[in-house]
GROMACS .gro file of C-alpha atoms in nm:
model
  166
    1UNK     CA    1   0.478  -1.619  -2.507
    2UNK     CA    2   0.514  -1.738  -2.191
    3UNK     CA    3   0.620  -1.533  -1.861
    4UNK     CA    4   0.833  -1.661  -1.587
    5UNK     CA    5   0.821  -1.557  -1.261
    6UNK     CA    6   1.152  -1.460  -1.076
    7UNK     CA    7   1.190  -1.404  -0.734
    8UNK     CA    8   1.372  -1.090  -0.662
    9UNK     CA    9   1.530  -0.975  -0.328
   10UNK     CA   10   1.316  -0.703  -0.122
   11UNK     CA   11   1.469  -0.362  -0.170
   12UNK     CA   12   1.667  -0.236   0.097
   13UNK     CA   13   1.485  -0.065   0.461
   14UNK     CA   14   1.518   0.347   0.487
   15UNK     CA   15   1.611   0.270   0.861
   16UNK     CA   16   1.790  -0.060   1.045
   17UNK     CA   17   1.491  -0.036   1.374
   18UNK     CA   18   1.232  -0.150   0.982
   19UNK     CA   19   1.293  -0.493   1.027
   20UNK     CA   20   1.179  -0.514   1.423
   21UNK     CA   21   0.895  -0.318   1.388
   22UNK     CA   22   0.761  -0.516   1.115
   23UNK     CA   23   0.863  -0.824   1.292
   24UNK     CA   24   0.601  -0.705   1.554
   25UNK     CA   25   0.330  -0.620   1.310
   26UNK     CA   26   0.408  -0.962   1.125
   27UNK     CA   27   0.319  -1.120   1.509
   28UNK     CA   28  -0.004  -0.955   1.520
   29UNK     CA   29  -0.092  -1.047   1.202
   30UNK     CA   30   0.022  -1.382   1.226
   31UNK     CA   31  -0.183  -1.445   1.564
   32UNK     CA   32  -0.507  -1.266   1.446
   33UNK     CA   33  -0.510  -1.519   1.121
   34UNK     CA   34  -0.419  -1.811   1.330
   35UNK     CA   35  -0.706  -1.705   1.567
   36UNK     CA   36  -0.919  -1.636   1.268
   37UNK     CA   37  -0.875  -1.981   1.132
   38UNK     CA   38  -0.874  -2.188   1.410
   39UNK     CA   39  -1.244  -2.018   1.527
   40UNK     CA   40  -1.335  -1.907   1.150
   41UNK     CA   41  -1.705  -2.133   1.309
   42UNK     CA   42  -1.756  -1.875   1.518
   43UNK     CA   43  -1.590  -1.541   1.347
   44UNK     CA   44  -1.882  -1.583   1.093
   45UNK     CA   45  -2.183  -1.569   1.337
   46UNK     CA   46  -2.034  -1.265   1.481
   47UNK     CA   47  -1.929  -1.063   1.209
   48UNK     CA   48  -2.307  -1.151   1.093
   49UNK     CA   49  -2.416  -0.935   1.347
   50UNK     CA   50  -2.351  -0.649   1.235
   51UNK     CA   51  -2.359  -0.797   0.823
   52UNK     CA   52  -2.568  -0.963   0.630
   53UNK     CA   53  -2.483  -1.346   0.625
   54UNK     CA   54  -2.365  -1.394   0.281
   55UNK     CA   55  -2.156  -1.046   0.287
   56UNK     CA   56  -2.033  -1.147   0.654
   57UNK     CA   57  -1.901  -1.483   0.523
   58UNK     CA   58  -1.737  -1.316   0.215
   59UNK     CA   59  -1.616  -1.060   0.427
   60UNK     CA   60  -1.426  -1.296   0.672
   61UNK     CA   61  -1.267  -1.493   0.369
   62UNK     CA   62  -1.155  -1.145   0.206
   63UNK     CA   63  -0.992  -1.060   0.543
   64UNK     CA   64  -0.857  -1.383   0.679
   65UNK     CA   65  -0.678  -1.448   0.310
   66UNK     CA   66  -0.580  -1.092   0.304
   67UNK     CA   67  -0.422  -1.126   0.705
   68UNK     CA   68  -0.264  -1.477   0.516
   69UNK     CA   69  -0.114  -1.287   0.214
   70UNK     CA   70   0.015  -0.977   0.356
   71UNK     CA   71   0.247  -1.209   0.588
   72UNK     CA   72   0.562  -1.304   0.351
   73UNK     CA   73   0.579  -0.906   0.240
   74UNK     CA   74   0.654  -0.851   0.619
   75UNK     CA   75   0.891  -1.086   0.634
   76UNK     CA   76   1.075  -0.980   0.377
   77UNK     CA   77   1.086  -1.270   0.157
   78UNK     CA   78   1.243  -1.276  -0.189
   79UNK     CA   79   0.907  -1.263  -0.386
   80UNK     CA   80   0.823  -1.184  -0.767
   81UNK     CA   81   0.800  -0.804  -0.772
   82UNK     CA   82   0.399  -0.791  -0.855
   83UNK     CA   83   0.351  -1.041  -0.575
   84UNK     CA   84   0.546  -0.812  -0.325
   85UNK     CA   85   0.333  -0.510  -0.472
   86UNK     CA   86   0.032  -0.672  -0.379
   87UNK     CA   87   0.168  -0.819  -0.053
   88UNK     CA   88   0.293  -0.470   0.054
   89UNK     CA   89  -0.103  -0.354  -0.043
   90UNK     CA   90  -0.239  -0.647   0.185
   91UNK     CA   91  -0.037  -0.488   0.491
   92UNK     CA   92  -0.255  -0.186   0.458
   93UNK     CA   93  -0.554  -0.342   0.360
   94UNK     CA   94  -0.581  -0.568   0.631
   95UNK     CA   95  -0.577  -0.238   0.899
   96UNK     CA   96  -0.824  -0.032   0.702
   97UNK     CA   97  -1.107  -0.299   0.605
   98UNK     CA   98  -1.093  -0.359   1.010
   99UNK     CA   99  -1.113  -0.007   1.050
  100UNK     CA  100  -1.388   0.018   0.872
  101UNK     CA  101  -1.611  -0.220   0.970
  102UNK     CA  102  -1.580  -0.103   1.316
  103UNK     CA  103  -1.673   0.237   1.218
  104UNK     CA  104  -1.985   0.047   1.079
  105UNK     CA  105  -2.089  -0.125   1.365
  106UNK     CA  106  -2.010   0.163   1.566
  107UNK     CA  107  -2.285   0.193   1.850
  108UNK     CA  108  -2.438  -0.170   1.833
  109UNK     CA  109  -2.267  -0.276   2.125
  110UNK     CA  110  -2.202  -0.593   1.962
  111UNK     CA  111  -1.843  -0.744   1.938
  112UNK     CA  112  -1.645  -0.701   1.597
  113UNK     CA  113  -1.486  -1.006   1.603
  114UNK     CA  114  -1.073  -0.967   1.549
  115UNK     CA  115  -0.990  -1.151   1.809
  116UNK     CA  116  -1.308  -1.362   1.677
  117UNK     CA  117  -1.414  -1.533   2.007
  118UNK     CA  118  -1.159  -1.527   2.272
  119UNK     CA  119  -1.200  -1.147   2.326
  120UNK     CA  120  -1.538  -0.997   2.289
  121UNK     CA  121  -1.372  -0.649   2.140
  122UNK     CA  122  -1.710  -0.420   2.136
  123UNK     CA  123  -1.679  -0.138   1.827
  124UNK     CA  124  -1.620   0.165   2.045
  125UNK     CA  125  -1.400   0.472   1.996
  126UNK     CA  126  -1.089   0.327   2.140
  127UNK     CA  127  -1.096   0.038   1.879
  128UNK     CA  128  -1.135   0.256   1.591
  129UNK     CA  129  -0.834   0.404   1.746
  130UNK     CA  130  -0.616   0.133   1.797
  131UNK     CA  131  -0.687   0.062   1.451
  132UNK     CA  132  -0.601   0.347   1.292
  133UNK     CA  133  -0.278   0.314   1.500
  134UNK     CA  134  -0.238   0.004   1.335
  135UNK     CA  135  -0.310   0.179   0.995
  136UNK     CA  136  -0.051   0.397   1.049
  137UNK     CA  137   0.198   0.168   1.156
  138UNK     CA  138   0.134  -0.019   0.828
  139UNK     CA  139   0.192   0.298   0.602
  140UNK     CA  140   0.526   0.361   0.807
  141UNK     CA  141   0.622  -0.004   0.725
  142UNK     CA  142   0.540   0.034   0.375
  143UNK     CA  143   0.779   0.376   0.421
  144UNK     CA  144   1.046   0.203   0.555
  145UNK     CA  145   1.062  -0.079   0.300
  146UNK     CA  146   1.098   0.124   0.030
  147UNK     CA  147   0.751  -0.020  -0.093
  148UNK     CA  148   0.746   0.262  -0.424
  149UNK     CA  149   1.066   0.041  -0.548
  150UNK     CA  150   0.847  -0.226  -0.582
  151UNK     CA  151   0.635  -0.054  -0.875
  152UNK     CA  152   1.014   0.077  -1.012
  153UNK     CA  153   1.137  -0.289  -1.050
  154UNK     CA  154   0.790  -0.391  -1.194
  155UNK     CA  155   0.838  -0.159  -1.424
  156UNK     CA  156   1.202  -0.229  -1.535
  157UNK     CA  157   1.090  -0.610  -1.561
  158UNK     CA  158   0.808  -0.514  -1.790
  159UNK     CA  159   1.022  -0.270  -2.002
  160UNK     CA  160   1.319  -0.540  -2.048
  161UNK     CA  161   1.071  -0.801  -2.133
  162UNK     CA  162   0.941  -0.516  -2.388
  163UNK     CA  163   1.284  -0.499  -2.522
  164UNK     CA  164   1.372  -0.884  -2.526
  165UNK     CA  165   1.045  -0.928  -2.728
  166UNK     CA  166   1.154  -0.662  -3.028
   0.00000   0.00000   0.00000
């Protein structure tokens, strides 16, 4: 049998201000994955700091891919609706993994690495907190999307295809 993918409009925002704010979080994530990958040489030595060398240069694929992928959800680009599911996941993955790790290397005194090596940002309380910020930003922009539509067209696609197939 064979599937094809359809790109589907994004559902329409709760709120009109949606669009702007994830215009701005679309920026950051946009510059921190630029910065990522233009230094990626240098993200991995630091982020090995506080990991293990193997995990730190898994790690810093995971993220910079993730930063990558969660980009065309806030733009709001006609996608297929399982790609926009896991686009719309990205936008909060990308906040908590970074969240995370500098929970982790809380106390060290060593830099974290998201702005990789043009900002030595030290894990301290204030970056968890701007983080989480972040985090919640992300969950409001998943809010405002209408991001539970997603998993409702998914599964109307899935059903009709049921249907078409009996």
């Amino acid at each position: 049998m064979i599937w094809k993918i359809k790109a589907t409009d994004p559902p329409k925002p709760r709120k009109s201000y949606a669009v702007r704010i994830a215009w701005v979080l679309a920026g950051v994530m946009a510059v921190m994955s630029v910065a990522h990958l233009i230094r990626i040489d240098t993200l991995i030595p630091v982020v090995s700091q506080t990991l293990p060398t193997v995990a730190a240069t898994w790690f810093v694929a995971l993220i910079v891919t993730a930063e990558v992928f969660a980009l065309p959800y806030l733009l709001r680009a006609k996608l297929s609706p399982l790609f926009r599911m896991i686009s719309g996941s990205l936008v909060v993955f990308v906040p908590l993994v970074w969240t995370c790790f500098t929970i982790w290397a809380l106390g060290d005194g060593r830099s974290t690495g998201q702005l990789t090596s043009y900002v030595s940002t030290s894990a301290t309380w204030w970056l968890v907190l701007l983080n989480l910020t972040w985090l919640g930003v992300s969950y409001w922009i998943l809010w405002l999307f209408n991001y539970d539509e997603s998993f409702a067209q998914l599964r109307r696609l899935v059903a009709a295809r049921k249907e078409k197939q009996k």
